[in-house]
Amino acid sequence: MTSTALEVRLASRPQGWPTEDNFEIAEVEIPTPAEGQVLVRNVVMSVDPYMRGRMNDVKSYVPPFQVGQPLEGGAVGEIVAVGEGVTTLAVGDNVLHGLGWRDYAVVPAAHTVKVDPNVAPLSAYLGVLGMPGLTAYAGLLATAEFKPGDVVFVSGAAGAVGQLVGQIARLKGASRVIGSAGSPEKVKYLTEELGFDAAFNYKDGPVAEQLAAAAPNGIDVYFDNVGGEHLEAAISSLNVHGRVAICGAIAQYNDTEPPAAPRNLVQVIAKRLTLRGLLVGDHKDLQQQFISEVGAWIASGELKYSETIVEGGTRQAPSAFLGMLRGDNKGKMLVQF
Amino acid sequence: MTSTALEVRLASRPQGWPTEDNFEIAEVEIPTPAEGQVLVRNVVMSVDPYMRGRMNDVKSYVPPFQVGQPLEGGAVGEIVAVGEGVTTLAVGDNVLHGLGWRDYAVVPAAHTVKVDPNVAPLSAYLGVLGMPGLTAYAGLLATAEFKPGDVVFVSGAAGAVGQLVGQIARLKGASRVIGSAGSPEKVKYLTEELGFDAAFNYKDGPVAEQLAAAAPNGIDVYFDNVGGEHLEAAISSLNVHGRVAICGAIAQYNDTEPPAAPRNLVQVIAKRLTLRGLLVGDHKDLQQQFISEVGAWIASGELKYSETIVEGGTRQAPSAFLGMLRGDNKGKMLVQF
């Protein structure tokens, strides 16, 4: 074990789209775990859309990243040292924790969750069986109040959350599942591999027209990962008593001007629509049900997932993050150390 | 009884704000009720914001008015003749029905509801005990899922629906009730007569600033009668898990351009807000509970209501409607025949 390691710090706050210049790779001493802490060598880390929000200096549901300080985010690693008083974890254990963006992390043992590489690959705990998976599951079933027979539309459908939303809807009895994505390859993946009934490339033409063609009888549920034009189109296609889970607005995260909100919002009245914001932290009560149900579908092969893994660890994390914002990934975007 | 009577027809569809020219007063023969019908001499009729929407040629939850045909809307009148086979109603009965905007209406007996002038004045069946009353009651309790302790904000608070929303919230245990209206007289009426904790004139300055000052700890429920700037301000003031009942968008009904939707809609995610459209027709199940609860509050004097009554019958209906759109009314706007 070398005595120094790398971490990614926020060098400056981006205006609009972030660039490599907003990040700094710093070399630091590998710390020693204090009482109650463990030292984790990260194996795989997550880059997520919500992290873009934390790069701004605004109050939100998570505090902003600080300039000059390392970034944070979900990661899975192997324990290489334990501090005094740690009895529940041992060297060699794998844990899920919140300090990615660095080679080595010192974490309170109580802030880790032990994971078993024999049950699922370590990366799955950051994706299909992790936060994005629960987001999809709780967002569709609780936030959007999905019912069998619903026509479901999901944007960002080839992403970490979207690919699960569509498949869970299919497995739960949706009458039709429609997805949008940003490349022909992703569209093909949705219909040919994940069992979506229809999919379209939002870059091919107006979303409203493509959605109307894909959903001739309208939609009942919209799971919104992107905001903007997609949300406006969905409002136009929604049937009476339709529901929207607003999970993300990746199309707007880099806007420097106020976004163009849906101009047809008044349709919410005539159609008695429900639009509801979704944060996974509200839905811990569904965690066990989610793990058992989705875990079984993965085991049986009824539910598939893809990951986009970038090699190179800490040094490659910024470019992986930027690629995820551009939509380079299919499914969960991860950085392997 | 004369043999001719007046009715108001749609002369042309308005572009933007309607004018008197969009209406035509026509003289027609008083019809004879056919089998199963009754002939009603209207006593009082309602003018409502939703009627502006029906003047456009767009598909909505109610079909548009037709050019050259009489308008329609809630009215209460006295039966002056009954057709063959009508056994449940008699000459002299008062009924609520859907064919206002005319001196005499021929209505299927099955499309009327008998009302008792000894229980409440006939006008109340078009307002506080009628459709606007149930809209307020169901919108606050069902759509916005009001809970005791909530801070409630209602726009158009001196209107037919708004004045009831604020008082029902107060009587049901809101911790604070805030209203906005469009004149100093209305603001005074809200705080001094209806028991609102705070109220402001939206013409006095930015709604967001006035609302923030009136609700220093934020709001939990917003009952939206006007849309536009009010909705944007409410989203900014809403607390986590806040709820919005979107009942009307009177600020936008005369817009010829797409409205400026809330630019801060993305806050729906971080705050996990619920925005839900409201049409009273979905809430017939609450009708009996509403009548008994609100009726008792009226009887005890705990709930007050005001009406703005325009004399002159059919000839004055267009100007009463235009005045209601401008906000000339305090409480329900009615036309007396």
GROMACS .gro file of N, CA and C in nm, chain A residues 243-310:
model
  204
  243ARG      N    1  -5.074   1.088  -1.392
  243ARG     CA    2  -4.981   1.121  -1.283
  243ARG      C    3  -4.839   1.134  -1.335
  244VAL      N    4  -4.765   1.228  -1.281
  244VAL     CA    5  -4.627   1.251  -1.319
  244VAL      C    6  -4.539   1.240  -1.196
  245ALA      N    7  -4.437   1.155  -1.202
  245ALA     CA    8  -4.333   1.155  -1.101
  245ALA      C    9  -4.218   1.238  -1.156
  246ILE      N   10  -4.190   1.350  -1.089
  246ILE     CA   11  -4.082   1.438  -1.137
  246ILE      C   12  -3.957   1.402  -1.059
  247CYS      N   13  -3.870   1.331  -1.128
  247CYS     CA   14  -3.752   1.274  -1.062
  247CYS      C   15  -3.627   1.355  -1.093
  248GLY      N   16  -3.620   1.410  -1.212
  248GLY     CA   17  -3.500   1.484  -1.250
  248GLY      C   18  -3.530   1.578  -1.363
  249ALA      N   19  -3.437   1.669  -1.385
  249ALA     CA   20  -3.454   1.766  -1.492
  249ALA      C   21  -3.317   1.789  -1.556
  250ILE      N   22  -3.256   1.678  -1.598
  250ILE     CA   23  -3.118   1.684  -1.646
  250ILE      C   24  -3.104   1.782  -1.762
  251ALA      N   25  -3.212   1.800  -1.839
  251ALA     CA   26  -3.206   1.894  -1.952
  251ALA      C   27  -3.182   2.036  -1.904
  252GLN      N   28  -3.211   2.062  -1.775
  252GLN     CA   29  -3.203   2.200  -1.726
  252GLN      C   30  -3.087   2.226  -1.631
  253TYR      N   31  -3.018   2.120  -1.589
  253TYR     CA   32  -2.921   2.139  -1.481
  253TYR      C   33  -2.809   2.235  -1.518
  254ASN      N   34  -2.781   2.246  -1.648
  254ASN     CA   35  -2.672   2.334  -1.688
  254ASN      C   36  -2.722   2.467  -1.746
  255ASP      N   37  -2.852   2.492  -1.736
  255ASP     CA   38  -2.906   2.618  -1.785
  255ASP      C   39  -2.859   2.733  -1.697
  256THR      N   40  -2.826   2.844  -1.759
  256THR     CA   41  -2.795   2.964  -1.682
  256THR      C   42  -2.913   3.059  -1.680
  257GLU      N   43  -3.009   3.039  -1.773
  257GLU     CA   44  -3.134   3.116  -1.773
  257GLU      C   45  -3.243   3.033  -1.705
  258PRO      N   46  -3.348   3.099  -1.652
  258PRO     CA   47  -3.461   3.020  -1.602
  258PRO      C   48  -3.514   2.930  -1.713
  259PRO      N   49  -3.546   2.805  -1.679
  259PRO     CA   50  -3.589   2.712  -1.784
  259PRO      C   51  -3.726   2.748  -1.841
  260ALA      N   52  -3.752   2.703  -1.961
  260ALA     CA   53  -3.884   2.717  -2.020
  260ALA      C   54  -3.974   2.612  -1.956
  261ALA      N   55  -4.055   2.654  -1.864
  261ALA     CA   56  -4.145   2.560  -1.797
  261ALA      C   57  -4.257   2.523  -1.893
  262PRO      N   58  -4.331   2.417  -1.863
  262PRO     CA   59  -4.436   2.375  -1.956
  262PRO      C   60  -4.542   2.483  -1.974
  263ARG      N   61  -4.560   2.526  -2.098
  263ARG     CA   62  -4.655   2.634  -2.127
  263ARG      C   63  -4.798   2.584  -2.119
  264ASN      N   64  -4.814   2.452  -2.117
  264ASN     CA   65  -4.948   2.393  -2.115
  264ASN      C   66  -4.988   2.346  -1.975
  265LEU      N   67  -4.927   2.406  -1.874
  265LEU     CA   68  -4.952   2.360  -1.737
  265LEU      C   69  -5.099   2.371  -1.700
  266VAL      N   70  -5.172   2.462  -1.765
  266VAL     CA   71  -5.314   2.481  -1.732
  266VAL      C   72  -5.395   2.354  -1.761
  267GLN      N   73  -5.342   2.266  -1.845
  267GLN     CA   74  -5.411   2.138  -1.871
  267GLN      C   75  -5.421   2.051  -1.746
  268VAL      N   76  -5.337   2.083  -1.646
  268VAL     CA   77  -5.343   2.011  -1.519
  268VAL      C   78  -5.483   2.017  -1.460
  269ILE      N   79  -5.553   2.129  -1.484
  269ILE     CA   80  -5.688   2.144  -1.429
  269ILE      C   81  -5.786   2.055  -1.504
  270ALA      N   82  -5.796   2.076  -1.634
  270ALA     CA   83  -5.899   2.004  -1.710
  270ALA      C   84  -5.880   1.853  -1.700
  271LYS      N   85  -5.754   1.809  -1.695
  271LYS     CA   86  -5.727   1.665  -1.689
  271LYS      C   87  -5.711   1.614  -1.546
  272ARG      N   88  -5.722   1.703  -1.449
  272ARG     CA   89  -5.703   1.664  -1.308
  272ARG      C   90  -5.575   1.582  -1.292
  273LEU      N   91  -5.464   1.635  -1.343
  273LEU     CA   92  -5.337   1.565  -1.333
  273LEU      C   93  -5.275   1.585  -1.195
  274THR      N   94  -5.190   1.493  -1.158
  274THR     CA   95  -5.109   1.507  -1.037
  274THR      C   96  -4.962   1.507  -1.078
  275LEU      N   97  -4.890   1.614  -1.040
  275LEU     CA   98  -4.746   1.622  -1.062
  275LEU      C   99  -4.680   1.618  -0.926
  276ARG      N  100  -4.585   1.528  -0.907
  276ARG     CA  101  -4.530   1.512  -0.773
  276ARG      C  102  -4.380   1.490  -0.781
  277GLY      N  103  -4.309   1.566  -0.698
  277GLY     CA  104  -4.164   1.553  -0.692
  277GLY      C  105  -4.124   1.428  -0.616
  278LEU      N  106  -4.007   1.377  -0.652
  278LEU     CA  107  -3.962   1.247  -0.600
  278LEU      C  108  -3.818   1.259  -0.554
  279LEU      N  109  -3.795   1.228  -0.427
  279LEU     CA  110  -3.658   1.204  -0.378
  279LEU      C  111  -3.658   1.070  -0.308
  280VAL      N  112  -3.557   0.991  -0.340
  280VAL     CA  113  -3.555   0.853  -0.294
  280VAL      C  114  -3.550   0.844  -0.142
  281GLY      N  115  -3.494   0.946  -0.078
  281GLY     CA  116  -3.481   0.944   0.067
  281GLY      C  117  -3.613   0.934   0.142
  282ASP      N  118  -3.723   0.970   0.075
  282ASP     CA  119  -3.855   0.959   0.139
  282ASP      C  120  -3.908   0.816   0.142
  283HIS      N  121  -3.839   0.725   0.074
  283HIS     CA  122  -3.902   0.594   0.048
  283HIS      C  123  -3.822   0.477   0.104
  284LYS      N  124  -3.755   0.500   0.217
  284LYS     CA  125  -3.678   0.391   0.278
  284LYS      C  126  -3.769   0.275   0.320
  285ASP      N  127  -3.897   0.306   0.344
  285ASP     CA  128  -3.991   0.202   0.384
  285ASP      C  129  -4.011   0.096   0.276
  286LEU      N  130  -3.979   0.131   0.151
  286LEU     CA  131  -3.997   0.034   0.042
  286LEU      C  132  -3.871  -0.046   0.011
  287GLN      N  133  -3.762  -0.016   0.084
  287GLN     CA  134  -3.632  -0.076   0.053
  287GLN      C  135  -3.636  -0.230   0.051
  288GLN      N  136  -3.691  -0.291   0.153
  288GLN     CA  137  -3.689  -0.437   0.160
  288GLN      C  138  -3.776  -0.500   0.051
  289GLN      N  139  -3.893  -0.443   0.033
  289GLN     CA  140  -3.984  -0.493  -0.073
  289GLN      C  141  -3.916  -0.481  -0.210
  290PHE      N  142  -3.848  -0.369  -0.230
  290PHE     CA  143  -3.776  -0.345  -0.355
  290PHE      C  144  -3.668  -0.450  -0.377
  291ILE      N  145  -3.585  -0.471  -0.276
  291ILE     CA  146  -3.473  -0.566  -0.290
  291ILE      C  147  -3.527  -0.706  -0.322
  292SER      N  148  -3.631  -0.746  -0.254
  292SER     CA  149  -3.677  -0.884  -0.275
  292SER      C  150  -3.745  -0.898  -0.411
  293GLU      N  151  -3.824  -0.799  -0.450
  293GLU     CA  152  -3.897  -0.813  -0.577
  293GLU      C  153  -3.803  -0.796  -0.697
  294VAL      N  154  -3.724  -0.690  -0.695
  294VAL     CA  155  -3.635  -0.666  -0.810
  294VAL      C  156  -3.522  -0.770  -0.813
  295GLY      N  157  -3.475  -0.807  -0.695
  295GLY     CA  158  -3.370  -0.910  -0.688
  295GLY      C  159  -3.418  -1.040  -0.754
  296ALA      N  160  -3.543  -1.076  -0.730
  296ALA     CA  161  -3.598  -1.199  -0.789
  296ALA      C  162  -3.609  -1.187  -0.941
  297TRP      N  163  -3.648  -1.070  -0.990
  297TRP     CA  164  -3.659  -1.051  -1.135
  297TRP      C  165  -3.521  -1.056  -1.202
  298ILE      N  166  -3.420  -1.005  -1.133
  298ILE     CA  167  -3.285  -1.013  -1.189
  298ILE      C  168  -3.242  -1.159  -1.195
  299ALA      N  169  -3.266  -1.231  -1.086
  299ALA     CA  170  -3.225  -1.371  -1.078
  299ALA      C  171  -3.295  -1.455  -1.186
  300SER      N  172  -3.421  -1.424  -1.214
  300SER     CA  173  -3.496  -1.503  -1.313
  300SER      C  174  -3.468  -1.457  -1.456
  301GLY      N  175  -3.398  -1.346  -1.470
  301GLY     CA  176  -3.369  -1.295  -1.603
  301GLY      C  177  -3.481  -1.212  -1.663
  302GLU      N  178  -3.589  -1.188  -1.587
  302GLU     CA  179  -3.701  -1.109  -1.639
  302GLU      C  180  -3.669  -0.961  -1.646
  303LEU      N  181  -3.574  -0.918  -1.564
  303LEU     CA  182  -3.533  -0.778  -1.563
  303LEU      C  183  -3.384  -0.771  -1.594
  304LYS      N  184  -3.351  -0.688  -1.692
  304LYS     CA  185  -3.211  -0.674  -1.733
  304LYS      C  186  -3.161  -0.535  -1.697
  305TYR      N  187  -3.032  -0.521  -1.688
  305TYR     CA  188  -2.979  -0.387  -1.667
  305TYR      C  189  -2.843  -0.377  -1.733
  306SER      N  190  -2.808  -0.258  -1.769
  306SER     CA  191  -2.676  -0.237  -1.829
  306SER      C  192  -2.602  -0.132  -1.747
  307GLU      N  193  -2.473  -0.135  -1.756
  307GLU     CA  194  -2.388  -0.037  -1.689
  307GLU      C  195  -2.287   0.013  -1.789
  308THR      N  196  -2.245   0.136  -1.771
  308THR     CA  197  -2.135   0.189  -1.851
  308THR      C  198  -2.020   0.215  -1.755
  309ILE      N  199  -1.916   0.136  -1.769
  309ILE     CA  200  -1.807   0.141  -1.672
  309ILE      C  201  -1.685   0.207  -1.735
  310VAL      N  202  -1.640   0.313  -1.669
  310VAL     CA  203  -1.518   0.383  -1.712
  310VAL      C  204  -1.403   0.337  -1.624
   0.00000   0.00000   0.00000
